Coordinates of C-alpha atoms and ligand atoms in Angstrom, one line a residue:
M1 CA 2.3 24.3 2.5
F2 CA 4.2 23.0 -0.6
L3 CA 4.3 19.3 -0.8
P4 CA 6.4 17.8 -3.6
G5 CA 4.6 15.2 -5.8
R6 CA 5.6 11.5 -5.8
R7 CA 7.3 12.0 -9.1
T8 CA 9.4 14.8 -7.8
V9 CA 10.4 12.8 -4.7
A10 CA 11.3 9.8 -6.8
Y11 CA 13.3 12.0 -9.2
T12 CA 15.2 13.7 -6.3
G13 CA 15.8 10.3 -4.7
M14 CA 17.2 8.9 -8.0
L15 CA 19.6 12.0 -8.3
A16 CA 20.7 11.6 -4.7
A17 CA 21.5 7.9 -5.3
V18 CA 23.4 8.8 -8.4
F19 CA 25.3 11.4 -6.5
V20 CA 26.3 8.9 -3.8
V21 CA 27.4 6.4 -6.4
A22 CA 29.5 9.1 -8.2
L23 CA 31.1 10.2 -4.9
A24 CA 31.8 6.6 -3.8
A25 CA 33.4 5.9 -7.3
S26 CA 35.6 8.9 -6.9
W27 CA 37.0 7.5 -3.7
T28 CA 38.0 4.2 -5.2
P29 CA 41.7 3.7 -6.2
L30 CA 40.7 4.4 -9.8
G31 CA 39.2 7.7 -8.8
T32 CA 42.4 8.6 -6.9
R33 CA 44.5 7.7 -9.9
I34 CA 42.4 9.9 -12.1
D35 CA 42.7 12.7 -9.6
N36 CA 46.5 12.4 -9.5
Y37 CA 46.7 12.2 -13.3
V38 CA 44.6 15.4 -13.7
Y39 CA 46.6 17.1 -10.9
D40 CA 49.8 16.4 -12.9
S41 CA 48.3 17.5 -16.1
I42 CA 47.1 20.8 -14.6
F43 CA 50.6 21.2 -13.1
Q44 CA 52.0 21.0 -16.6
L45 CA 49.3 23.1 -18.2
Y46 CA 49.3 25.9 -15.7
R47 CA 52.9 26.9 -15.5
A48 CA 53.6 29.2 -12.6
K49 CA 55.8 32.1 -13.6
P50 CA 59.5 31.1 -13.2
W51 CA 61.0 32.8 -10.3
Q52 CA 64.5 33.7 -9.1
T53 CA 65.4 30.5 -7.3
E54 CA 67.1 30.9 -3.9
S55 CA 68.5 27.4 -3.7
I56 CA 71.3 25.7 -5.6
V57 CA 72.2 22.0 -5.9
L58 CA 75.7 20.8 -5.2
A59 CA 75.5 17.6 -7.3
I60 CA 77.4 14.5 -6.7
D61 CA 77.0 13.3 -10.3
E62 CA 78.6 10.4 -12.3
H63 CA 81.6 12.5 -13.2
S64 CA 82.2 13.5 -9.7
L65 CA 82.0 9.9 -8.5
S66 CA 84.4 8.6 -11.0
E67 CA 86.8 11.6 -10.4
F68 CA 86.9 11.1 -6.6
G69 CA 86.9 7.3 -6.4
G70 CA 83.3 6.4 -6.0
R71 CA 81.4 6.4 -2.7
L72 CA 84.6 5.8 -0.7
G73 CA 86.2 9.0 -1.9
L74 CA 83.0 10.9 -1.5
R75 CA 83.4 12.3 2.1
H76 CA 86.8 13.7 1.2
A77 CA 85.4 15.4 -1.9
L78 CA 82.4 16.7 0.0
A79 CA 84.6 18.1 2.7
D80 CA 86.7 19.8 0.0
A81 CA 83.6 21.3 -1.6
L82 CA 82.1 22.5 1.7
Q83 CA 85.3 24.3 2.5
R84 CA 85.2 26.1 -0.8
I85 CA 81.5 27.0 -0.5
A86 CA 81.8 28.1 3.1
A87 CA 84.1 30.9 1.9
A88 CA 81.2 32.2 -0.2
S89 CA 78.9 32.4 2.8
P90 CA 75.8 30.5 1.7
K91 CA 72.6 31.1 3.8
A92 CA 72.4 27.4 4.7
V93 CA 73.8 24.1 3.5
A94 CA 71.6 21.0 3.6
V95 CA 73.4 17.7 3.0
D96 CA 71.2 14.9 1.7
A97 CA 73.5 12.0 2.7
I98 CA 73.2 9.8 5.7
L99 CA 76.5 10.1 7.5
A100 CA 75.7 7.4 10.1
D101 CA 78.8 5.2 9.7
S102 CA 82.5 5.9 10.0
N103 CA 84.6 5.6 6.9
D104 CA 88.4 5.8 6.9
A105 CA 89.7 8.1 9.6
K106 CA 91.3 10.5 7.1
S107 CA 88.1 11.4 5.2
D108 CA 86.0 11.5 8.4
D109 CA 88.5 14.0 9.9
A110 CA 88.4 16.0 6.8
L111 CA 84.6 16.1 6.7
E112 CA 84.4 17.0 10.4
S113 CA 86.7 19.9 10.1
A114 CA 84.7 21.0 6.9
L115 CA 81.5 20.9 8.9
R116 CA 83.1 22.8 11.7
A117 CA 84.2 25.5 9.3
T118 CA 80.8 25.7 7.5
P119 CA 78.0 27.6 9.3
H120 CA 74.3 26.7 9.0
V121 CA 74.7 23.1 8.0
I122 CA 71.7 20.7 8.1
L123 CA 72.4 17.0 7.9
A124 CA 70.0 14.3 6.8
C125 CA 68.6 11.7 9.1
D126 CA 66.5 8.6 8.2
L127 CA 63.8 6.8 10.0
L128 CA 64.8 3.2 10.6
P129 CA 62.8 0.7 8.5
D130 CA 60.9 -0.5 11.6
E131 CA 60.4 3.1 12.7
S132 CA 62.0 2.2 16.1
G133 CA 64.4 5.2 15.9
W134 CA 66.5 7.4 13.7
D135 CA 69.5 6.7 11.6
D136 CA 71.4 9.8 12.7
P137 CA 74.7 11.3 11.6
L138 CA 77.7 10.3 13.7
P139 CA 77.9 12.5 16.8
R140 CA 81.2 13.9 15.7
F141 CA 79.5 15.4 12.6
R142 CA 76.3 16.2 14.3
R143 CA 77.9 18.4 17.0
W144 CA 78.9 21.0 14.4
V145 CA 75.6 21.3 12.5
A146 CA 72.6 23.6 13.0
A147 CA 70.0 20.9 12.7
T148 CA 69.1 17.5 11.3
G149 CA 66.2 17.0 9.0
H150 CA 64.4 13.9 7.7
V151 CA 64.4 13.1 4.0
H152 CA 61.2 11.1 3.6
L153 CA 58.9 11.8 0.7
D154 CA 55.2 10.9 0.6
L155 CA 55.0 8.9 -2.5
D156 CA 51.7 8.2 -4.1
K157 CA 50.9 4.7 -5.3
D158 CA 51.9 5.6 -8.9
G159 CA 55.4 6.5 -7.6
V160 CA 55.1 10.2 -8.1
G161 CA 56.4 12.5 -5.3
R162 CA 53.7 15.2 -4.9
A163 CA 54.1 16.0 -1.2
V164 CA 56.4 15.7 1.7
P165 CA 55.4 15.2 5.3
L166 CA 57.0 18.1 7.1
E167 CA 57.0 16.1 10.3
K168 CA 58.1 12.6 11.0
A169 CA 58.3 10.9 14.3
S170 CA 59.6 7.8 15.9
G171 CA 57.8 7.6 19.2
H172 CA 58.3 11.0 20.8
D173 CA 61.5 11.7 18.8
R174 CA 60.1 14.0 16.1
R175 CA 62.1 15.5 13.2
W176 CA 61.2 18.2 10.7
A177 CA 61.9 17.8 7.0
L178 CA 65.4 18.6 5.7
A179 CA 64.0 21.4 3.5
L180 CA 61.9 22.9 6.3
E181 CA 65.0 23.0 8.5
A182 CA 67.0 24.5 5.7
Y183 CA 64.4 27.2 5.4
R184 CA 64.2 27.8 9.1
V185 CA 68.0 28.0 9.4
S186 CA 68.3 30.3 6.4
R187 CA 65.7 32.6 8.0
N188 CA 67.4 32.4 11.4
A189 CA 64.0 31.7 12.9
S190 CA 62.3 29.0 14.9
T191 CA 59.3 26.8 14.0
L192 CA 56.1 27.5 15.8
E193 CA 53.2 25.0 15.5
T194 CA 49.5 25.0 15.8
P195 CA 47.2 22.1 14.8
R196 CA 46.4 23.9 11.6
D197 CA 49.7 25.2 10.4
L198 CA 53.4 25.9 11.1
E199 CA 54.9 29.3 11.4
V200 CA 58.5 30.0 10.5
G201 CA 59.7 33.6 10.6
G202 CA 56.2 35.0 10.3
V203 CA 55.3 32.8 7.3
L204 CA 52.3 30.5 7.8
I205 CA 52.7 27.1 6.2
P206 CA 49.4 25.4 5.7
A207 CA 50.3 21.9 7.0
T208 CA 47.8 20.4 9.4
K209 CA 48.8 18.1 12.3
D210 CA 46.0 15.6 11.3
D211 CA 47.6 15.1 8.0
A212 CA 51.3 14.5 9.2
R213 CA 51.9 18.1 8.1
L214 CA 51.8 17.0 4.5
L215 CA 52.9 19.8 2.2
R216 CA 52.5 19.6 -1.6
I217 CA 55.7 20.5 -3.5
R218 CA 55.3 23.4 -6.0
Y219 CA 58.0 22.2 -8.4
V220 CA 60.0 24.9 -10.1
P221 CA 58.8 25.0 -13.7
P222 CA 61.3 23.2 -16.1
E223 CA 62.2 26.4 -17.8
G224 CA 63.4 27.9 -14.6
R225 CA 65.3 24.9 -13.1
I226 CA 67.2 25.1 -9.9
P227 CA 70.9 25.7 -10.8
S228 CA 73.2 22.8 -10.2
I229 CA 77.0 22.6 -9.9
S230 CA 78.7 19.3 -9.5
L231 CA 81.6 18.5 -7.1
K232 CA 83.9 18.0 -10.1
Q233 CA 82.9 21.3 -11.7
L234 CA 83.6 23.1 -8.5
H235 CA 86.9 21.2 -8.1
D236 CA 88.0 22.0 -11.6
N237 CA 86.8 25.6 -11.4
P238 CA 87.0 27.0 -7.8
T239 CA 85.6 30.4 -8.9
L240 CA 82.2 28.7 -9.2
A241 CA 82.1 28.8 -5.4
Q242 CA 80.8 32.4 -5.8
R243 CA 77.6 31.0 -7.3
F244 CA 76.8 29.7 -3.8
A245 CA 76.9 33.1 -2.2
G246 CA 73.7 33.9 -0.3
K247 CA 72.1 30.7 -1.5
V248 CA 70.6 27.7 0.3
V249 CA 72.7 24.8 -0.9
F250 CA 71.3 21.3 -1.2
A251 CA 74.2 18.8 -1.5
G252 CA 73.5 15.2 -2.5
V253 CA 73.9 12.4 -5.0
T254 CA 72.3 12.9 -8.4
A255 CA 74.2 10.2 -10.3
Q256 CA 71.7 7.9 -11.9
T257 CA 73.9 4.9 -11.5
E258 CA 74.6 5.4 -7.8
T259 CA 71.3 6.1 -6.2
K260 CA 67.9 4.6 -6.0
D261 CA 66.8 7.9 -4.6
R262 CA 65.2 9.2 -7.7
W263 CA 61.4 9.9 -8.1
L264 CA 58.9 10.9 -10.6
T265 CA 57.4 14.4 -10.4
P266 CA 54.1 15.8 -11.8
Y267 CA 56.2 17.7 -14.4
S268 CA 58.3 15.0 -15.8
P269 CA 58.4 11.3 -16.5
I270 CA 62.2 11.4 -15.9
P271 CA 62.9 10.8 -12.3
L272 CA 64.4 13.6 -10.2
A273 CA 67.0 13.0 -7.6
G274 CA 65.9 13.2 -4.0
V275 CA 68.2 16.1 -3.3
E276 CA 66.6 18.1 -6.1
I277 CA 63.1 17.3 -4.7
H278 CA 64.2 18.7 -1.3
A279 CA 65.4 21.8 -3.1
N280 CA 62.0 22.1 -4.8
L281 CA 60.3 21.8 -1.4
F282 CA 62.5 24.5 -0.1
E283 CA 61.5 26.7 -3.1
T284 CA 57.9 26.1 -2.3
L285 CA 58.5 27.4 1.2
A286 CA 60.7 30.3 0.2
Q287 CA 58.2 31.4 -2.5
R288 CA 55.2 30.7 -0.2
Q289 CA 53.7 28.9 -3.2
F290 CA 51.5 26.7 -1.0
L291 CA 48.9 24.5 -2.6
T292 CA 46.1 23.7 -0.2
T293 CA 43.6 20.9 -0.7
E294 CA 39.9 22.0 -0.8
P295 CA 38.0 20.7 2.2
A296 CA 36.0 17.5 1.6
L297 CA 32.8 19.3 2.6
T298 CA 33.1 21.9 -0.1
V299 CA 33.8 19.2 -2.7
V300 CA 30.6 17.4 -1.5
A301 CA 28.6 20.6 -1.6
F302 CA 29.9 21.2 -5.1
G303 CA 28.8 17.7 -6.2
I304 CA 25.3 18.3 -4.7
L305 CA 25.1 21.6 -6.6
L306 CA 26.0 19.9 -9.9
A307 CA 23.5 17.0 -9.4
A308 CA 20.8 19.6 -8.5
A309 CA 21.6 21.7 -11.5
A310 CA 21.5 18.6 -13.8
G311 CA 18.2 17.6 -12.2
M312 CA 16.6 21.0 -12.6
T313 CA 17.9 21.3 -16.2
F314 CA 16.1 18.2 -17.4
R315 CA 13.1 18.9 -15.2
F316 CA 12.4 22.4 -16.5
L317 CA 14.0 22.5 -20.0
S318 CA 13.8 20.1 -22.9
G319 CA 15.4 19.4 -26.3
W320 CA 18.6 21.2 -27.3
R321 CA 18.2 23.8 -24.5
A322 CA 18.5 21.1 -21.8
Y323 CA 21.4 19.4 -23.5
G324 CA 23.1 22.8 -24.0
V325 CA 22.9 23.6 -20.3
A326 CA 23.9 20.1 -19.4
L327 CA 27.0 20.5 -21.5
G328 CA 27.7 23.7 -19.6
I329 CA 27.3 21.9 -16.2
I330 CA 29.8 19.2 -17.4
A331 CA 32.2 21.9 -18.6
V332 CA 32.0 23.7 -15.2
A333 CA 32.8 20.4 -13.5
H334 CA 35.8 19.9 -15.7
S335 CA 37.2 23.4 -15.4
V336 CA 36.7 24.1 -11.7
P337 CA 39.9 22.1 -10.7
Y338 CA 41.9 24.1 -13.1
A339 CA 40.5 27.4 -12.0
A340 CA 41.1 26.4 -8.4
F341 CA 44.7 25.5 -9.1
T342 CA 45.3 29.0 -10.5
R343 CA 44.3 30.2 -7.0
N344 CA 46.7 27.6 -5.4
I345 CA 43.8 25.3 -4.4
V346 CA 43.8 21.6 -5.2
F347 CA 40.2 20.7 -6.1
P348 CA 39.8 17.0 -6.7
F349 CA 38.6 16.3 -10.3
S350 CA 36.7 13.0 -10.1
P351 CA 34.0 13.8 -7.6
G352 CA 32.6 16.7 -9.6
V353 CA 33.1 15.3 -13.0
S354 CA 31.7 11.9 -12.2
T355 CA 28.7 13.5 -10.5
A356 CA 28.1 15.9 -13.4
W357 CA 28.3 13.1 -16.0
L358 CA 26.3 10.6 -14.1
S359 CA 23.6 12.9 -13.0
V360 CA 23.2 14.5 -16.5
I361 CA 22.9 11.0 -18.0
A362 CA 20.5 9.8 -15.3
A363 CA 18.3 12.9 -15.4
A364 CA 18.2 12.9 -19.2
A365 CA 17.3 9.2 -19.3
W366 CA 14.6 9.7 -16.6
Q367 CA 13.0 12.6 -18.4
H368 CA 13.2 10.8 -21.7
L369 CA 11.4 7.7 -20.2
Y370 CA 8.9 9.9 -18.5
V371 CA 8.1 11.8 -21.7
R372 CA 7.8 8.5 -23.5
R373 CA 5.5 7.1 -20.9
R374 CA 3.3 10.2 -21.2
M375 CA 3.2 9.8 -24.9
V376 CA 2.2 6.2 -24.7
K377 CA -0.5 7.1 -22.1
S378 CA -1.8 9.9 -24.3
E379 CA -1.9 7.6 -27.3
A380 CA -3.8 5.1 -25.2
E381 CA -6.2 7.8 -24.2
R382 CA -6.7 8.9 -27.8
D383 CA -7.4 5.3 -28.7
R384 CA -10.0 5.1 -26.0
Y385 CA -11.5 8.4 -27.1
Q386 CA -11.8 7.0 -30.6
H387 CA -13.4 3.9 -29.3
A388 CA -15.9 6.0 -27.4
M389 CA -16.7 8.0 -30.5
H390 CA -17.1 4.7 -32.4
F391 CA -19.5 3.5 -29.7
V392 CA -21.5 6.7 -29.9
T393 CA -21.6 6.9 -33.7
H394 CA -22.2 3.2 -34.4
E395 CA -24.0 1.6 -31.5
M396 CA -26.1 4.6 -30.7
R397 CA -26.8 5.4 -34.2
T398 CA -28.8 2.3 -34.9
P399 CA -31.6 3.0 -32.3
L400 CA -31.5 6.7 -33.2
T401 CA -32.0 5.9 -36.9
A402 CA -34.9 3.6 -36.0
I403 CA -36.5 6.3 -33.9
Q404 CA -36.0 8.9 -36.6
G405 CA -37.3 6.8 -39.4
S406 CA -40.4 5.7 -37.4
S407 CA -41.3 9.1 -36.2
E408 CA -41.0 10.4 -39.8
L409 CA -43.2 7.5 -40.9
M410 CA -45.8 8.6 -38.4
S411 CA -45.8 12.2 -39.3
R412 CA -45.8 11.9 -43.1
Y413 CA -48.2 9.0 -43.7
A414 CA -51.6 8.3 -42.5
L415 CA -51.1 4.9 -40.8
T416 CA -53.7 2.5 -39.6
D417 CA -54.2 2.4 -35.9
E418 CA -52.5 -0.9 -35.7
K419 CA -49.5 0.2 -37.7
R420 CA -49.3 3.3 -35.6
K421 CA -49.3 1.3 -32.5
Q422 CA -46.5 -0.9 -33.9
V423 CA -44.4 2.1 -34.8
A424 CA -44.9 3.7 -31.4
Q425 CA -43.8 0.5 -29.7
L426 CA -40.7 0.4 -31.8
I427 CA -39.9 4.0 -30.9
N428 CA -40.5 3.2 -27.3
S429 CA -38.3 0.1 -27.3
E430 CA -35.5 1.8 -29.3
S431 CA -35.4 4.9 -27.1
K432 CA -35.3 2.6 -24.0
R433 CA -32.4 0.8 -25.6
L434 CA -30.7 4.1 -26.2
A435 CA -31.3 5.2 -22.7
R436 CA -29.9 1.9 -21.4
M437 CA -26.7 2.4 -23.5
I438 CA -26.3 5.9 -22.2
E439 CA -26.9 4.8 -18.7
M440 CA -24.3 2.0 -19.0
F441 CA -21.8 4.4 -20.5
L442 CA -22.3 6.9 -17.7
N443 CA -22.3 4.2 -15.0
V444 CA -18.8 3.1 -15.8
E445 CA -17.6 6.7 -15.8
R446 CA -19.3 7.4 -12.4
L447 CA -18.2 4.1 -11.0
S448 CA -14.5 4.7 -11.8
A449 CA -14.8 8.3 -10.5
G450 CA -16.2 6.9 -7.2
E451 CA -19.3 9.0 -7.7
M452 CA -21.8 6.2 -7.6
E453 CA -23.5 5.4 -4.3
L454 CA -23.1 1.7 -3.5
K455 CA -26.0 0.1 -1.6
K456 CA -25.2 -2.2 1.3
D457 CA -27.5 -5.2 0.9
S458 CA -26.8 -8.6 2.3
F459 CA -27.6 -11.4 0.0
S460 CA -26.8 -15.0 -0.8
V461 CA -24.4 -15.5 -3.7
R462 CA -26.1 -18.6 -4.7
D463 CA -29.5 -16.9 -5.1
V464 CA -28.2 -14.1 -7.2
M465 CA -26.2 -16.5 -9.4
T466 CA -29.2 -18.8 -9.9
G467 CA -31.3 -15.7 -11.0
C468 CA -28.6 -14.8 -13.5
M469 CA -28.5 -18.3 -14.9
E470 CA -32.2 -18.4 -15.5
R471 CA -31.9 -15.1 -17.4
V472 CA -29.2 -16.4 -19.7
A473 CA -30.8 -19.8 -20.2
P474 CA -32.5 -18.9 -23.5
L475 CA -29.2 -17.6 -24.9
A476 CA -27.4 -20.8 -23.9
E477 CA -30.2 -23.0 -25.3
R478 CA -29.9 -21.3 -28.7
K479 CA -26.3 -22.4 -28.9
K480 CA -26.9 -25.7 -27.2
I481 CA -24.5 -24.7 -24.4
S482 CA -25.0 -26.4 -21.1
I483 CA -24.7 -24.3 -18.0
T484 CA -24.0 -26.1 -14.7
M485 CA -23.5 -24.8 -11.3
E486 CA -21.5 -26.6 -8.7
P487 CA -22.5 -26.2 -5.1
L488 CA -21.7 -22.6 -4.1
G489 CA -22.2 -23.0 -0.4
D490 CA -24.1 -20.4 1.6
A491 CA -21.8 -17.4 1.4
V492 CA -23.5 -14.1 2.1
L493 CA -22.1 -10.9 0.5
T494 CA -22.7 -7.4 1.6
G495 CA -22.8 -4.9 -1.2
D496 CA -24.8 -3.5 -4.1
R497 CA -26.8 -6.5 -5.2
E498 CA -27.9 -5.0 -8.4
L499 CA -24.4 -4.1 -9.5
L500 CA -23.0 -7.5 -8.5
E501 CA -25.8 -9.2 -10.3
Y502 CA -24.8 -7.2 -13.4
A503 CA -21.2 -8.4 -12.9
F504 CA -22.2 -12.1 -12.7
Y505 CA -24.7 -11.8 -15.6
N506 CA -22.0 -10.2 -17.7
L507 CA -19.5 -13.0 -17.1
L508 CA -22.2 -15.6 -18.0
T509 CA -23.2 -13.8 -21.2
N510 CA -19.6 -13.5 -22.3
A511 CA -19.0 -17.2 -21.6
I512 CA -21.9 -18.1 -23.8
K513 CA -21.2 -15.4 -26.5
Y514 CA -17.5 -16.4 -26.9
S515 CA -18.1 -20.2 -26.9
P516 CA -19.0 -22.4 -29.9
S517 CA -22.2 -24.3 -29.7
K518 CA -22.4 -27.6 -27.8
T519 CA -19.9 -26.7 -25.2
A520 CA -20.2 -26.3 -21.4
V521 CA -20.1 -23.4 -19.1
T522 CA -19.5 -24.2 -15.4
V523 CA -20.1 -21.9 -12.4
S524 CA -18.3 -22.8 -9.3
G525 CA -17.0 -21.2 -6.1
G526 CA -17.7 -20.9 -2.5
R527 CA -16.2 -19.3 0.6
D528 CA -12.5 -19.2 0.8
G529 CA -11.4 -17.7 4.2
E530 CA -12.4 -14.0 4.3
N531 CA -13.3 -14.1 0.6
C532 CA -16.1 -15.4 -1.5
Q533 CA -14.9 -16.8 -4.8
I534 CA -17.1 -17.2 -7.9
S535 CA -15.7 -18.6 -11.1
V536 CA -17.3 -18.8 -14.6
E537 CA -15.4 -21.3 -16.8
D538 CA -16.1 -21.9 -20.5
Q539 CA -14.7 -23.9 -23.4
G540 CA -14.7 -21.0 -25.8
I541 CA -12.4 -19.1 -28.1
G542 CA -10.1 -18.0 -25.3
I543 CA -7.9 -14.9 -25.1
E544 CA -4.3 -14.4 -26.2
Q545 CA -2.0 -13.9 -23.2
K546 CA -0.9 -10.4 -24.3
E547 CA -4.6 -9.3 -24.6
V548 CA -5.7 -10.6 -21.1
R549 CA -4.8 -7.3 -19.4
K550 CA -6.4 -5.2 -22.1
I551 CA -9.9 -6.7 -22.0
F552 CA -10.7 -4.6 -18.9
Q553 CA -10.1 -1.4 -20.8
K554 CA -13.1 0.4 -22.0
F555 CA -14.2 -0.5 -25.5
Y556 CA -11.4 -3.1 -25.9
R557 CA -12.4 -6.2 -27.9
T558 CA -10.1 -9.0 -28.8
R559 CA -9.5 -9.8 -32.5
K560 CA -11.0 -13.2 -32.0
A561 CA -14.1 -11.7 -30.5
E562 CA -14.5 -9.3 -33.4
Q563 CA -14.0 -12.2 -35.9
S564 CA -16.6 -14.3 -34.0
G565 CA -19.4 -12.1 -35.3
E566 CA -20.8 -11.7 -31.8
A567 CA -22.1 -8.2 -31.1
G568 CA -20.4 -6.4 -28.3
T569 CA -19.2 -3.0 -27.2
G570 CA -16.1 -4.0 -25.1
I571 CA -17.5 -2.0 -22.2
G572 CA -19.0 -4.7 -20.0
L573 CA -15.8 -6.1 -18.4
S574 CA -14.6 -2.6 -17.5
I575 CA -17.8 -2.1 -15.6
V576 CA -17.4 -5.5 -14.0
E577 CA -13.9 -4.7 -12.9
Q578 CA -15.0 -1.3 -11.4
I579 CA -17.9 -3.0 -9.6
V580 CA -15.6 -5.6 -8.1
L581 CA -12.9 -3.1 -7.1
Q582 CA -15.5 -0.8 -5.5
H583 CA -16.5 -3.8 -3.4
G584 CA -12.9 -4.3 -2.2
G585 CA -12.4 -7.4 -4.4
K586 CA -10.5 -8.4 -7.5
I587 CA -11.0 -10.2 -10.8
E588 CA -8.7 -12.8 -12.2
V589 CA -8.6 -14.4 -15.6
T590 CA -6.9 -17.5 -16.9
S591 CA -7.3 -18.3 -20.5
A592 CA -5.9 -20.3 -23.4
P593 CA -6.7 -19.5 -27.0
G594 CA -9.0 -22.2 -28.5
K595 CA -9.4 -23.9 -25.1
G596 CA -11.5 -21.6 -23.0
S597 CA -11.4 -19.0 -20.3
C598 CA -12.1 -18.8 -16.6
F599 CA -13.1 -15.6 -14.9
T600 CA -12.9 -15.6 -11.1
L601 CA -14.3 -12.9 -8.8
K602 CA -12.9 -12.7 -5.3
L603 CA -15.0 -10.6 -3.0
P604 CA -14.7 -10.0 0.7
V605 CA -17.5 -11.6 2.7
G606 CA -19.8 -9.4 4.7
Q607 CA -17.7 -6.4 4.6
A608 CA -19.2 -2.9 4.7
V609 CA -18.3 -1.1 1.5
E610 CA -17.8 2.5 0.8
S611 CA -17.4 4.2 -2.6
K612 CA -14.0 5.5 -3.3
P613 CA -12.5 7.0 -6.5
L614 CA -10.4 4.7 -8.5
S615 CA -8.1 5.6 -11.3
A616 CA -9.9 5.2 -14.6
N617 CA -8.3 2.7 -17.0
Ligands
ADP1 P1 -18.1 -7.2 -25.2 O1 -18.4 -8.6 -24.9 O2 -19.3 -6.3 -25.3 O3 -17.2 -7.1 -26.4 P2 -16.8 -7.1 -22.7 O4 -16.2 -5.9 -22.0 O5 -17.8 -7.9 -21.9 O6 -17.3 -6.6 -24.0 O7 -15.5 -8.0 -23.0 C1 -14.4 -7.4 -23.5 C2 -13.7 -8.4 -24.5 O8 -13.1 -9.5 -23.7 C3 -14.6 -9.1 -25.4 O9 -14.8 -8.3 -26.6 C4 -13.8 -10.4 -25.7 O10 -12.8 -10.1 -26.7 C5 -13.1 -10.7 -24.4 N1 -13.8 -11.7 -23.6 C6 -14.6 -11.4 -22.5 N2 -15.1 -12.6 -22.0 C7 -14.6 -13.6 -22.8 C8 -14.7 -15.0 -22.8 N3 -15.4 -15.7 -21.9 N4 -14.0 -15.7 -23.7 C9 -13.2 -15.1 -24.6 N5 -13.1 -13.7 -24.7 C10 -13.8 -13.0 -23.8

């Protein structure tokens, strides 16, 4: 069975976290703003082909208002215009004006008779501000019309009208949008509904119940604007009425001074009058140019795909190839919303793009750090190899040269018996030294690979330490260093006595080696709960803080130690550390340059030990 490595799991986890962050960021208000901005830009970039519009606006503009005496004269003028249009038989007439109050009797009468004479009229209604009911046209107007429709837009926070809820309800009193009603009336059909869509005259409108039947408006491109004739123009030139023949008319105020009902659209920073927006919604329906939003699940799946692609790119490729592919991934993330739009699908921009950018940056940084770490590690390994070579060439060479020279001496010259004996002894002792060196070198390798059998003796710490102190006494005497042992108690350790003895001995010799003469070395310790603690403290040259961790590396010697003139190989402490670790313990060092060092071993008391491989350092 394939089991991913720790590194792969961590890398995947990091990418997953990045993906979640990117997704969450795209759902913030800023993400929504970016999505809207991009939506508008695509709208402008991708111009749908202009089409033959089916609607026409009967505009109540500034000129008409001043001509007919402002708002007060409006009903009369509208009645007049309706009468003229009716003669041209439009398919439907939607009036975007709330006719809920009575004006003067004369103009109301005129409007009523115009409505009676005009077939297929739809009047506007408005939800009351507290949503407790509908602001409906007066019953005398309403009785002559085919339907009433609401005129609410769904404005985004940036004030741009991108969609209209086709359905609006106050309690159980539900109304369809003015444009939808105009469409239905013009098709002489009825509206059928399912949770997923509406059907009018065999046309499915993708507006789900869950989403208040929100429908995006496919605005008519600026170059193919919906034609507009004002009340005044129609009044001045009655033949213009012919332009309304067979059309769906949207009548309403367009005068900038008279209405607050003007909104921004994705196309233009110049606000469009509400009535024109309703006409655009009608065109969306009539042209069946429905823009549907991609389901969230697909967007999430796309994001996962991008993050995975970015991850794999930097996992399996490197250098310019990786960056090239990464650029490709980012480009795909940028272009998918546009490509989707050309297929009438709105694909949110920010989830994909933020995922692509963040995961590419994160994956690149991760792999960069990983490669760097590997480089640093391999450099350290090369260093250690060089040290090892140094050890072999310098340290081992001395006994080898002695052996070589002595054996040559013996074979070339006739030596006296005594001289012969001397030379043979030298060869013997040097070869033993060489063997010890090789043995030590191999031991540390075997120890760190867990290949060395550890014995399980039980012994008193005090006894072993006392033995070690006796062995180092001559060394200490030479430098006039006093060694004192504080009472160690009677802790008994279970483990490899010989190896632990080596460890204690090494700490003691180091303490003496790296201390000036006439100083003191103190051994202390005892049982501390489950552990036995042994400390060797000196008043020697000390170790720089940054070097403390390094002294356990094979062949590492501090600069101070090198300068001290004391011979050494830098291998002893790495063996000590392996021994302690194999016994389930640890080694700690505190040191201050020029003041001294204290090495402390902490070993579990009486615990059975087993040899296990440890990572070599
Ligand atoms: P060696 O003594 O052969 O160089 P070790 O592995 O025993 O190698 O020690 C590694 C290095 O740690 C030493 O070279 C020395 O720089 C430093 N060191 C160890 N013990 C002491 C100490 N008691 N005081 C100062 N430096 C020490």
